[in-house]
mmCIF file of C-alpha atoms in Angstrom:
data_model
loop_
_atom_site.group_PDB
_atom_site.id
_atom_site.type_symbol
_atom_site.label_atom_id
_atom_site.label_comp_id
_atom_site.label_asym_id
_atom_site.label_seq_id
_atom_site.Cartn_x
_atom_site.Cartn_y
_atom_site.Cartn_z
ATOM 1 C CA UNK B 1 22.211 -5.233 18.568
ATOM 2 C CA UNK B 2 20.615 -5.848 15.267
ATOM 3 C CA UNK B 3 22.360 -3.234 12.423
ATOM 4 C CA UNK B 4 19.618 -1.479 10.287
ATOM 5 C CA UNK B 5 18.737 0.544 7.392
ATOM 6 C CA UNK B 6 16.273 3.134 7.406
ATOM 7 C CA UNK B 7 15.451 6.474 5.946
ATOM 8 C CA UNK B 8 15.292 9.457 8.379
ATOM 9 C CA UNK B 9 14.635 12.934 8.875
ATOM 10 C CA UNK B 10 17.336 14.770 10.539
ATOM 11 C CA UNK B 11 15.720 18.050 11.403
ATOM 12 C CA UNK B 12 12.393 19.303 11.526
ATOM 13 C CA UNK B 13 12.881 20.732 7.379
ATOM 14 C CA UNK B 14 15.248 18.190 6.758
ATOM 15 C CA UNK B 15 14.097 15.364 3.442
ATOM 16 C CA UNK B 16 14.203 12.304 4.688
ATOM 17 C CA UNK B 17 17.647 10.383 3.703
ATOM 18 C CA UNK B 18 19.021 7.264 4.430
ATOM 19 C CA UNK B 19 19.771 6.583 8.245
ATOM 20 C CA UNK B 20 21.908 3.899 9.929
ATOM 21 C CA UNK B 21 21.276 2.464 13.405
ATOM 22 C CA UNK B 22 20.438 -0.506 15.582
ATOM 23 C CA UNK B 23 17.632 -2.104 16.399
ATOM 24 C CA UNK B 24 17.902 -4.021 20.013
ATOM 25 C CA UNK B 25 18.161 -8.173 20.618
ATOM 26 C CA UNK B 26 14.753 -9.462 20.883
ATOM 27 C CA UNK B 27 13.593 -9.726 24.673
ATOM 28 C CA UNK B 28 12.067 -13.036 25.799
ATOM 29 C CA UNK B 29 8.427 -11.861 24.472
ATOM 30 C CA UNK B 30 9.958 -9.916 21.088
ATOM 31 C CA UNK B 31 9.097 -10.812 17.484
ATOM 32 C CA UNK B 32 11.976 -9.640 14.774
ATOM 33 C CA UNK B 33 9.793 -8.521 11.488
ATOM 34 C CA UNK B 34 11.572 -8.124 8.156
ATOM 35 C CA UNK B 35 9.473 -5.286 6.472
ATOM 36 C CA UNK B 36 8.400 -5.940 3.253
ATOM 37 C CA UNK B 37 6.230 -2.920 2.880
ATOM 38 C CA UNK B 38 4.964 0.197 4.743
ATOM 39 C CA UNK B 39 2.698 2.615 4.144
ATOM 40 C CA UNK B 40 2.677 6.476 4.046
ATOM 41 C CA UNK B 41 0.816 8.716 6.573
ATOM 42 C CA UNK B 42 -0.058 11.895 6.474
ATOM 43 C CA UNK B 43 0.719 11.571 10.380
ATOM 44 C CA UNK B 44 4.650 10.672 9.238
ATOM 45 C CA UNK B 45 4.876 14.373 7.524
ATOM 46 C CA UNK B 46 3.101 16.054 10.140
ATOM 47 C CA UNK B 47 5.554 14.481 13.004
ATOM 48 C CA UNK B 48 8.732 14.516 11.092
ATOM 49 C CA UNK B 49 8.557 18.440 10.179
ATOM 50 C CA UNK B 50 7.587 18.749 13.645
ATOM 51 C CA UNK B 51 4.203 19.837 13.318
ATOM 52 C CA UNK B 52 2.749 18.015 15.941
ATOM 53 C CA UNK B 53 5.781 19.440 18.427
ATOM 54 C CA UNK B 54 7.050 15.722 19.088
ATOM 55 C CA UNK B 55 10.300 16.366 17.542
ATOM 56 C CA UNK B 56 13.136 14.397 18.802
ATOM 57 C CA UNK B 57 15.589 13.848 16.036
ATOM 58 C CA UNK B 58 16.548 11.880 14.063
ATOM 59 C CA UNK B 59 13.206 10.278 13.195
ATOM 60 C CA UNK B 60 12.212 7.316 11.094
ATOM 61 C CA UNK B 61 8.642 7.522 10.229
ATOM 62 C CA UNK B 62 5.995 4.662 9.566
ATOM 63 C CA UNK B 63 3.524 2.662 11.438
ATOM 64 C CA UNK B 64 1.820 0.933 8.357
ATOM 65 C CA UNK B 65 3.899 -2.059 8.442
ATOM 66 C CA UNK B 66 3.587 -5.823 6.876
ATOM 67 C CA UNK B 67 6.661 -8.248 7.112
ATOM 68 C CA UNK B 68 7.446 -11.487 7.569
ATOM 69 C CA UNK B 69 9.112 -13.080 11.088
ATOM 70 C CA UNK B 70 12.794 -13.441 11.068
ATOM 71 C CA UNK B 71 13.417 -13.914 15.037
ATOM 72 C CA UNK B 72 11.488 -14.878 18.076
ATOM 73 C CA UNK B 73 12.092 -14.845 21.741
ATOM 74 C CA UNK B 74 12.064 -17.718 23.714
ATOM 75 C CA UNK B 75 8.593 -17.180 25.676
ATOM 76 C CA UNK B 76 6.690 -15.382 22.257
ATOM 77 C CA UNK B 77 3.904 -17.914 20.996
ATOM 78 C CA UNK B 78 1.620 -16.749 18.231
ATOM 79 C CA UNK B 79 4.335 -16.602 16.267
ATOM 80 C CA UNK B 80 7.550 -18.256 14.701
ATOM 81 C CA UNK B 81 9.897 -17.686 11.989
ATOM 82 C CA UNK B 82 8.293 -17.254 8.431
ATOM 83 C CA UNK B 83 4.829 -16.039 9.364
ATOM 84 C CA UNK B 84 3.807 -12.856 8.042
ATOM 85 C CA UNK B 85 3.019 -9.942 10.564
ATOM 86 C CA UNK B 86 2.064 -6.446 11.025
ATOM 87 C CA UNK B 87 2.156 -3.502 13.028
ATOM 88 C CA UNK B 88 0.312 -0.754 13.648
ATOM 89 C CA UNK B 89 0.661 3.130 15.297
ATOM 90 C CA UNK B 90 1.604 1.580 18.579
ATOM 91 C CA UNK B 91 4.423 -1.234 19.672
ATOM 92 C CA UNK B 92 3.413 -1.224 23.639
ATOM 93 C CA UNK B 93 1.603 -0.151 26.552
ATOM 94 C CA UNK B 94 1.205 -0.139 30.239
ATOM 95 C CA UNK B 95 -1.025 -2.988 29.696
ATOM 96 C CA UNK B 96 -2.073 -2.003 33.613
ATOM 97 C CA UNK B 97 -5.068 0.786 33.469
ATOM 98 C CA UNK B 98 -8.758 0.213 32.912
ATOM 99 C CA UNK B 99 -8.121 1.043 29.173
ATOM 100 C CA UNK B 100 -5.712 -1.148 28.269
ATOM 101 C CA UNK B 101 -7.600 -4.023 30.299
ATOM 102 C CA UNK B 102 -10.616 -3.486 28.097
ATOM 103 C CA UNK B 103 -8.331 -3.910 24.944
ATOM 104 C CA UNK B 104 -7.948 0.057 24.046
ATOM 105 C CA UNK B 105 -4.536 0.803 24.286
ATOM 106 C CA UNK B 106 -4.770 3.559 21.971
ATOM 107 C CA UNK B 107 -6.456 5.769 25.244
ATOM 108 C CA UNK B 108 -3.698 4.256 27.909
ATOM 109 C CA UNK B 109 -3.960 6.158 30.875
ATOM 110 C CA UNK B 110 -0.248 6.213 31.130
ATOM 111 C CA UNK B 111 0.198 6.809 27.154
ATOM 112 C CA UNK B 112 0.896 4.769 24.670
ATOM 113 C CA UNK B 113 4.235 3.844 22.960
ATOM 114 C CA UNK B 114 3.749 4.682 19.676
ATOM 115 C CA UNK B 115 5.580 2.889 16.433
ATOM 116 C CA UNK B 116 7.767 6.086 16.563
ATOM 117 C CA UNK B 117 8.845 9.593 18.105
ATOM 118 C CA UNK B 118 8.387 7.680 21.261
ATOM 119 C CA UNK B 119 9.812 5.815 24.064
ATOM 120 C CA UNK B 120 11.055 2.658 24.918
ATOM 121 C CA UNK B 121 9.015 1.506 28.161
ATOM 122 C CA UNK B 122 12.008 -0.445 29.461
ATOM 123 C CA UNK B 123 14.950 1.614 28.256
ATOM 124 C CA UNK B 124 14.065 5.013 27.007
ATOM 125 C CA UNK B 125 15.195 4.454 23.887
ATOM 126 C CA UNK B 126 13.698 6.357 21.131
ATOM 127 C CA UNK B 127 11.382 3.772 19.134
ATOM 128 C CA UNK B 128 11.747 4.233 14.975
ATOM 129 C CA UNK B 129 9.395 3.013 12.532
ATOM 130 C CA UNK B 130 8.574 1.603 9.526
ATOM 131 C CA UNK B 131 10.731 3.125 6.681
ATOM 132 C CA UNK B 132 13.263 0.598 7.800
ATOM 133 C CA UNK B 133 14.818 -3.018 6.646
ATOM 134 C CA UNK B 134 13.560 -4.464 10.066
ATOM 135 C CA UNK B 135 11.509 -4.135 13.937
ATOM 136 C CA UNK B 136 11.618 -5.472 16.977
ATOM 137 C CA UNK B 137 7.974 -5.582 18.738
ATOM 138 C CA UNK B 138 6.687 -7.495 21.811
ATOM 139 C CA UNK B 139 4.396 -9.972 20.287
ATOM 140 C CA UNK B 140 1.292 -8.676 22.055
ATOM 141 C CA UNK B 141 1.613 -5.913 19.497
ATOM 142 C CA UNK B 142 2.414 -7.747 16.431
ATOM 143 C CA UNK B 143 -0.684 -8.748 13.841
ATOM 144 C CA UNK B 144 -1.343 -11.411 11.901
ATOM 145 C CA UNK B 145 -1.815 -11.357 7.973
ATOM 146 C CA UNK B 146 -3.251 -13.357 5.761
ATOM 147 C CA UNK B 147 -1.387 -14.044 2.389
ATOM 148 C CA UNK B 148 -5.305 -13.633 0.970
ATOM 149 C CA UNK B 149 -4.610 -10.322 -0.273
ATOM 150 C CA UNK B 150 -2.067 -8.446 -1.929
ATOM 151 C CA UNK B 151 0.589 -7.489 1.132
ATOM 152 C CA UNK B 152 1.250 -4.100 0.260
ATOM 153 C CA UNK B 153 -2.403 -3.094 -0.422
ATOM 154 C CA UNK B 154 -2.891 -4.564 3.298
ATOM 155 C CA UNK B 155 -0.109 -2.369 4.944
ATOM 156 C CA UNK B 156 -2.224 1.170 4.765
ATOM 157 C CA UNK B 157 -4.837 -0.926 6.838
ATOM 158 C CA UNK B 158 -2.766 -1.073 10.083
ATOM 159 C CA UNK B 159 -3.791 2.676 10.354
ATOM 160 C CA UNK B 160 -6.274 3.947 7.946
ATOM 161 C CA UNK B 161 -8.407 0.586 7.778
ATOM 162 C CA UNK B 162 -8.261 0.526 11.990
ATOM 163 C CA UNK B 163 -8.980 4.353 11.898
ATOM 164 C CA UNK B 164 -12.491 3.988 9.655
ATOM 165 C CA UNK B 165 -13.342 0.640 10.932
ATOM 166 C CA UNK B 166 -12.916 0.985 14.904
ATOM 167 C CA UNK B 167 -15.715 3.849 14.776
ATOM 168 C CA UNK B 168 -17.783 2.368 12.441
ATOM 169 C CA UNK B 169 -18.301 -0.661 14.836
ATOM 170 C CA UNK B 170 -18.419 1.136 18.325
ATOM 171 C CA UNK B 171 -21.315 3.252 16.916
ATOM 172 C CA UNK B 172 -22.822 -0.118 15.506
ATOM 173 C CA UNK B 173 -23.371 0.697 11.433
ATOM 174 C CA UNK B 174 -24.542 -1.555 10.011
ATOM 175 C CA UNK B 175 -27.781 -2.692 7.573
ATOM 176 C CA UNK B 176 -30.442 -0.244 7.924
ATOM 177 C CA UNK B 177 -27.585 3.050 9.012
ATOM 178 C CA UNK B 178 -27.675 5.560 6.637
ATOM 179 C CA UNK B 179 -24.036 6.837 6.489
ATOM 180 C CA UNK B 180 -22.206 9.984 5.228
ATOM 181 C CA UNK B 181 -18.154 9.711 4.079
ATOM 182 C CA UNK B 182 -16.838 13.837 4.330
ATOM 183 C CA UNK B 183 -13.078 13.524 2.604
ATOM 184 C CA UNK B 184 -11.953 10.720 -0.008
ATOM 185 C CA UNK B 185 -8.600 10.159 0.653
ATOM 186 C CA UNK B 186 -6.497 7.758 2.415
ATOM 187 C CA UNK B 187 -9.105 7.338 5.158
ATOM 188 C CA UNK B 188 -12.286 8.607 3.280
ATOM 189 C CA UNK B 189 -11.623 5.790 0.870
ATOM 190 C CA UNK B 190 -11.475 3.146 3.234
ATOM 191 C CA UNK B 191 -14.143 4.447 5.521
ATOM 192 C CA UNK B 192 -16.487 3.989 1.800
ATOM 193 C CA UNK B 193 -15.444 0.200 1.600
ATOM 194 C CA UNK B 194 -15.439 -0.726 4.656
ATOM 195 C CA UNK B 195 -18.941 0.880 5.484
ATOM 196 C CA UNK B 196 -20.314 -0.283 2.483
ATOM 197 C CA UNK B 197 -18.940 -3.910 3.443
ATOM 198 C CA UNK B 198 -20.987 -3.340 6.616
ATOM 199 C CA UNK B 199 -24.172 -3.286 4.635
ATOM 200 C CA UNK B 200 -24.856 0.501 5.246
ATOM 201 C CA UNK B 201 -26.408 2.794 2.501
ATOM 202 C CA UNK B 202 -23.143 4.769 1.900
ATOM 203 C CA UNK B 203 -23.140 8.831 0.657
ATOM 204 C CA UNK B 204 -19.624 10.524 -0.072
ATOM 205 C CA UNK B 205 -20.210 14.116 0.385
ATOM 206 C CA UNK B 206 -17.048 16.026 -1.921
ATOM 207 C CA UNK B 207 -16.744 19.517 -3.317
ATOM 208 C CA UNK B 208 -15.665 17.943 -6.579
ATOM 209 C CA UNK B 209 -17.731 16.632 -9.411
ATOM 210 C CA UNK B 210 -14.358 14.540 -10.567
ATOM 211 C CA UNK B 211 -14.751 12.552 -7.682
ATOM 212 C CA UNK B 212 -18.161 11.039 -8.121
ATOM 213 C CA UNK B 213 -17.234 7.915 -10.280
ATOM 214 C CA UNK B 214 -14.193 6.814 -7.905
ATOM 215 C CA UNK B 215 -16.717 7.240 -5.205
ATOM 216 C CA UNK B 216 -19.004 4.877 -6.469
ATOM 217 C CA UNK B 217 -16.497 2.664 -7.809
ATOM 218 C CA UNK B 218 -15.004 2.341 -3.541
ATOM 219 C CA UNK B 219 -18.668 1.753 -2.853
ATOM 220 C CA UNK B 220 -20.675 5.104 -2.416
ATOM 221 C CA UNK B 221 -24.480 4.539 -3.329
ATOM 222 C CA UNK B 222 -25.052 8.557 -4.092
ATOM 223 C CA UNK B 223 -22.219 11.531 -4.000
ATOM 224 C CA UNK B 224 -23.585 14.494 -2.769
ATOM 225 C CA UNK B 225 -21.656 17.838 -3.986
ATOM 226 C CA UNK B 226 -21.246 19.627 -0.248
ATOM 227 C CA UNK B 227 -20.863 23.074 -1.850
ATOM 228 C CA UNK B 228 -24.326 22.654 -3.363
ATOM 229 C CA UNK B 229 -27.378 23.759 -1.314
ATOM 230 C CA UNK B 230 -29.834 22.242 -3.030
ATOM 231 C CA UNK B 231 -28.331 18.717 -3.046
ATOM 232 C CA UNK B 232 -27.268 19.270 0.885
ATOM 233 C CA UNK B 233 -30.840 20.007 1.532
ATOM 234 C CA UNK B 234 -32.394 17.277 0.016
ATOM 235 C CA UNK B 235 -30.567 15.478 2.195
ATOM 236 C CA UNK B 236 -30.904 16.952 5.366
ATOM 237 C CA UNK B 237 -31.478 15.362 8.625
ATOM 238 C CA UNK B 238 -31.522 11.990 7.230
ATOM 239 C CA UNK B 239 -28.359 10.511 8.594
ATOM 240 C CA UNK B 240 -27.565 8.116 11.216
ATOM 241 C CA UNK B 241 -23.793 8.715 10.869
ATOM 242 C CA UNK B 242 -21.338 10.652 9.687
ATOM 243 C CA UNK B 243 -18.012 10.327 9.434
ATOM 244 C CA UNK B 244 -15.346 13.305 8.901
ATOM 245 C CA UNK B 245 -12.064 12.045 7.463
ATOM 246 C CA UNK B 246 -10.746 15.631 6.401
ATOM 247 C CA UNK B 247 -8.183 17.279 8.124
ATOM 248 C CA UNK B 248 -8.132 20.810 6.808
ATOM 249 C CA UNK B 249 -10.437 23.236 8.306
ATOM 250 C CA UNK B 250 -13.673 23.070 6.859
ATOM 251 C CA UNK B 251 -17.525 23.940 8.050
ATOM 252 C CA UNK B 252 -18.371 21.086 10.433
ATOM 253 C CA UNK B 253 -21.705 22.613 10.912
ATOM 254 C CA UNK B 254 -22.735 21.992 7.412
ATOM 255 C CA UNK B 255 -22.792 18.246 8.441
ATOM 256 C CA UNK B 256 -24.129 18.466 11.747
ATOM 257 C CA UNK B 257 -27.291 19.513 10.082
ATOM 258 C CA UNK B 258 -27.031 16.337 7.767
ATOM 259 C CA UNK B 259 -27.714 13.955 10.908
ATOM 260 C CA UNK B 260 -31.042 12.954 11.813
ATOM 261 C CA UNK B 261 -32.214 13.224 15.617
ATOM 262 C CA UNK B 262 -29.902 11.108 17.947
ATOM 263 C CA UNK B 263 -27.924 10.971 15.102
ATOM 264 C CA UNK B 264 -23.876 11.095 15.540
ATOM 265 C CA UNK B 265 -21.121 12.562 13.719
ATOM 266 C CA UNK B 266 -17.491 11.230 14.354
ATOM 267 C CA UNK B 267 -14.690 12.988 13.870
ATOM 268 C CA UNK B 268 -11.067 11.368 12.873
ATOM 269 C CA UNK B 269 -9.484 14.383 11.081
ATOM 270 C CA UNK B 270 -6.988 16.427 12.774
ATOM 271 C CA UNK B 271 -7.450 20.168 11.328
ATOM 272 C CA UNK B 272 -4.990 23.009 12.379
ATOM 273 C CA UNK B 273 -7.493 24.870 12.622
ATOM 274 C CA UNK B 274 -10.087 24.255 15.514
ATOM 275 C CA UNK B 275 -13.769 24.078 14.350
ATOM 276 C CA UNK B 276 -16.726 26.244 15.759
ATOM 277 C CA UNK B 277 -19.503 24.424 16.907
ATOM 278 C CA UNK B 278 -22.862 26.611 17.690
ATOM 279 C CA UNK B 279 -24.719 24.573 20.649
ATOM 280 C CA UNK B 280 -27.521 24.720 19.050
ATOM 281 C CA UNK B 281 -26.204 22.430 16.069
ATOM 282 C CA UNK B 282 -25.857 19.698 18.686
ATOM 283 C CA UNK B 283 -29.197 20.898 21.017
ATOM 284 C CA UNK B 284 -31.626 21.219 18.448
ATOM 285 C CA UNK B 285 -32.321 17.191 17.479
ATOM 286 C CA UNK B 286 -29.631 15.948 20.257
ATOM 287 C CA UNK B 287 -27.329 15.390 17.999
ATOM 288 C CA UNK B 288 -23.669 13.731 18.901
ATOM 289 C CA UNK B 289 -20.134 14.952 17.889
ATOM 290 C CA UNK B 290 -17.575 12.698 18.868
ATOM 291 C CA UNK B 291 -13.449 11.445 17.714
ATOM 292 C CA UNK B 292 -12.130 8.532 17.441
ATOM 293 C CA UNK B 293 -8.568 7.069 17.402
ATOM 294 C CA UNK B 294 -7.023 4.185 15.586
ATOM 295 C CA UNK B 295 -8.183 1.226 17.270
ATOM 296 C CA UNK B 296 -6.524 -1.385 20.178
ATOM 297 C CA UNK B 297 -5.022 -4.543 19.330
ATOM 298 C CA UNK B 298 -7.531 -6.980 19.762
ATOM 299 C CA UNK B 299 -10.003 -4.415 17.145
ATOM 300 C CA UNK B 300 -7.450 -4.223 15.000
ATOM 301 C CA UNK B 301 -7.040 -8.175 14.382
ATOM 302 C CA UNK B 302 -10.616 -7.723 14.069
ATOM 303 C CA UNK B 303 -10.365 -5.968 11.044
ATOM 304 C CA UNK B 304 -7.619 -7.433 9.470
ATOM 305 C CA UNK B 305 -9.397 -10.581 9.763
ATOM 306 C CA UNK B 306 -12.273 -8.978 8.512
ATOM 307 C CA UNK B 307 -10.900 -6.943 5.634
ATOM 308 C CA UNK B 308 -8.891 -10.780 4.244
ATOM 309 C CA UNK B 309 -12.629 -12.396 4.653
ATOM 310 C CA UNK B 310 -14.306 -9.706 2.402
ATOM 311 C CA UNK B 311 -11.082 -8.815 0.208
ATOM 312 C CA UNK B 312 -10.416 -5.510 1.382
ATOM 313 C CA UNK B 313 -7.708 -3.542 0.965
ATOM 314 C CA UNK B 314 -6.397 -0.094 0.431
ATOM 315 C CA UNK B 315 -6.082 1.245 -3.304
ATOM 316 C CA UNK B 316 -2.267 2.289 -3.294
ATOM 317 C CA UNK B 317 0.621 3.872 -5.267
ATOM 318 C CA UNK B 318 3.858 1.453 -5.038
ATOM 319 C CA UNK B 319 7.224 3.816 -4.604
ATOM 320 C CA UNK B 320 10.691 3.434 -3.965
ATOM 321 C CA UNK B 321 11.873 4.863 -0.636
ATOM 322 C CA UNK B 322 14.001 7.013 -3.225
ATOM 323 C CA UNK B 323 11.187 8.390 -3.690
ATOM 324 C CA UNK B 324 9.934 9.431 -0.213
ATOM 325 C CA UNK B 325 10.440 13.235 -0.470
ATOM 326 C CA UNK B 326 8.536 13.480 -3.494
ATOM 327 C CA UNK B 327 5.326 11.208 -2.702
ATOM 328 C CA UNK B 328 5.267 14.216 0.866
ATOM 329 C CA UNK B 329 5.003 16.907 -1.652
ATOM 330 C CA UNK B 330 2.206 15.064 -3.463
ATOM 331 C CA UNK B 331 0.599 13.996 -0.322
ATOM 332 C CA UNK B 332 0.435 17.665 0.142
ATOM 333 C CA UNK B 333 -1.595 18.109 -2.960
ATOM 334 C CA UNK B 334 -3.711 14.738 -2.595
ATOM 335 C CA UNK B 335 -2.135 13.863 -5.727
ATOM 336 C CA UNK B 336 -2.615 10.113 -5.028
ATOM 337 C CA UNK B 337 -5.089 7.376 -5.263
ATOM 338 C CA UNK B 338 -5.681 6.903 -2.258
ATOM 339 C CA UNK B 339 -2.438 5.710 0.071
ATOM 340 C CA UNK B 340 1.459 5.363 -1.276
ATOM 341 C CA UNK B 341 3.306 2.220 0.071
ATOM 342 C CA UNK B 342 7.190 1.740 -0.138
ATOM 343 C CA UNK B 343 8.489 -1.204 -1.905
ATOM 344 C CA UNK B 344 11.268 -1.658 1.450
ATOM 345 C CA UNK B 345 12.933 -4.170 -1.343
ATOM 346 C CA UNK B 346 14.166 -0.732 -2.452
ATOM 347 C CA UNK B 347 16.058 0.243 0.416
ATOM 348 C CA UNK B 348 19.125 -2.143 0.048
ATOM 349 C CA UNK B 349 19.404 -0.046 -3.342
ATOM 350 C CA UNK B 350 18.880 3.013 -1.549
ATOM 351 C CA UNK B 351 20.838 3.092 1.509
#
């Protein structure tokens, strides 16, 4: 067994505090990452203070992990020792059902095993994530990374890059889409670059004025105030796309009357609060709502790639994992710009 450092939540209203256990041998497929960084999720608060009912404790959170290899088993070949990898929200699969044979292994029939708050496939073991000094991962799970770009700034990409990106290209934006951003935070941020990359005319709709020059500086080509009629109108019916990063309850109506006819809206927000949707915002121009989740494996290489060919990367706060308990309060009050990534250097210090 491989000793390891993490930090943990205990209990459901429990900080997160540093968290001893081990990690198992590498299997004959299994890649051993040291983690050099990992981002922070708004999905880690919501699971950890049990919000999302998947608490088995103790739990350590993240699945927005870069690292370098340490370790390989004996039949693993896209990587070796030294190479930098990633992973994202999920570390396996049943690799069996029609899903998972057409590369989305986020919709497994049988369920994915996610990063952590899961379970082992093999052994039942709970799996742990990110906010640790090392993984274990079968290497058809494991990413590559380019050492183009700046390795922390890539680590919010294994889950808010793959969240943004994987709709954006099943719904086929591109040059010509007219394309709506609702939220700018960790995703709404990175659905702006990315769409922009794409070669789409890009609108953020916000509620604040503040927010109009970071919007255009991620790539927006007009902020539209949502909470102002007249601007809203002026735009109706005039999108091809819109995509909803925000995940408190808000008026998804308001935006359903943004999209042209045939147009689609996509949803990737997860409010407390189901919306109300009046038929006849869909019916009247057969319009589409949809969701969309992360991304598979093969997508997300996609994107990675992607991202390191047009030097994209998340716009992030460096912490300590010290500092953990704090940056969740913050993240409560979107007081950062626009993801926070732990240093995992730290943890030695830490723990």
């Amino acid at each position: 067994m491989i000793p390891t450092l993490s930090y943990a939540a205990a209990a459901a209203r429990a900080p997160l505090a540093p968290y001893r256990f081990e990690r198992r041998e590498p299997r004959d497929k299994d890649v051993v990452i040291e983690i050099l960084f990992c981002g922070v999720c708004h999905s880690d608060l919501h699971t950890v203070r049990d919000e999302w009912g998947k608490g088995s404790y103790p739990i350590v959170p993240g699945h927005e992990i870069v690292g370098r290899v340490t370790r390989v088993g004996k039949d693993v070949k896209k990587f070796k020792a030294g190479d930098l990898a990633g992973v994202g929200c999920m570390v396996d699969s049943c690799r069996e059902c029609a899903n998972c044979k057409d590369d989305l292994e986020q919709f497994c029939m049988k369920g994915a095993t996610f990063t952590y708050a899961g379970k082992d496939r093999h052994d039942d073991t709970p799996t742990q994530g990110g906010y640790s000094s090392q993984i274990v991962v079968d290497e058809a799970f494991v990413l590559s990374i380019s050492d183009k770009l700046d390795l922390a700034a890539v680590a919010p990409l294994l889950c808010a890059g793959i969240t943004t990106y994987s709709p954006l290209k099943h719904w086929k934006v591109g040059k010509g889409s007219k394309v709506g951003v609702v939220g700018l935070g960790g995703l709404g941020h990175m659905a702006l670059k990315l769409a922009h990359a794409f070669g789409a005319t890009v609108v953020q709709f916000t509620t604040s004025e503040s927010k109009r020059a970071d919007a255009l500086r991620l790539g927006a080509d007009e902020v539209v105030l949502s909470n102002d009629e007249a601007q809203m109108q002026a735009h109706a019916g005039t999108f091809d796309f819109i995509l909803d990063t925000v995940s408190a309850p808000h008026d998804v109506n308001a935006f359903l009357q943004m999209i042209k006819r045939d147009g689609t809206m996509v949803l990737v927000g997860v409010p407390d609060v189901p919306p109300t949707i009046p038929a006849g915002s869909l019916i009247f121009g057969r319009k589409s709502l949809a969701g969309s989740l992360i991304g598979g494996i093969a997508e997300t290489q996609e994107m990675l790639d992607f991202c390191a060919e047009h030097g994209i990367v998340s716009d992030i706060e460096k912490i300590d994992i010290k500092d953990i308990n704090e940056a969740y309060e913050r993240m409560l009050k979107s007081d950062v710009k626009y993801r926070f990534v732990i240093d995992m250097a730290s943890l030695n210090k830490a723990a």
